[in-house]
């Protein structure tokens, strides 16, 4: 796999065009905003898969997305 294609996790996208700083989605008392990194075990895999299918989560292609928190 070429180095540029490495996936380092998932980042919240903004497929609905919400204003910067508006919540993109929430689940069990947690809220996510555009650019937030999603940890591996924060929600069930089927929900993560649905969020990916909907374009809400996109692959993080640099490790720095996980270092922001």
Coordinates of C-alpha atoms in Angstrom, one line a residue, residues 16-51:
X16 CA -24.5 18.9 5.4
X17 CA -22.6 22.2 5.2
X18 CA -23.3 23.3 8.8
X19 CA -21.6 26.4 10.1
X20 CA -18.2 25.9 11.8
X21 CA -18.7 25.1 15.5
X22 CA -22.2 23.4 15.0
X23 CA -22.6 19.9 16.3
X24 CA -22.4 17.3 13.5
X25 CA -23.8 14.4 15.5
X26 CA -24.1 13.1 19.1
X27 CA -24.3 9.7 20.8
X28 CA -24.6 8.7 24.5
X29 CA -23.8 12.1 26.0
X30 CA -20.9 12.8 23.6
X31 CA -20.9 15.4 20.8
X32 CA -18.8 15.6 17.7
X33 CA -17.9 18.6 15.6
X34 CA -16.3 19.0 12.2
X35 CA -12.6 17.9 12.4
X36 CA -13.0 15.8 15.6
X37 CA -11.1 12.5 15.6
X38 CA -13.2 9.4 16.5
X39 CA -11.6 6.8 18.8
X40 CA -11.9 3.2 17.9
X41 CA -14.1 2.1 20.8
X42 CA -16.4 5.1 21.2
X43 CA -19.4 3.5 19.6
X44 CA -20.6 0.2 18.1
X45 CA -18.9 -0.8 14.7
X46 CA -22.3 -0.8 12.9
X47 CA -22.9 2.8 13.8
X48 CA -19.4 3.8 12.7
X49 CA -20.1 2.0 9.4
X50 CA -23.3 3.9 9.0
X51 CA -21.6 7.2 9.7

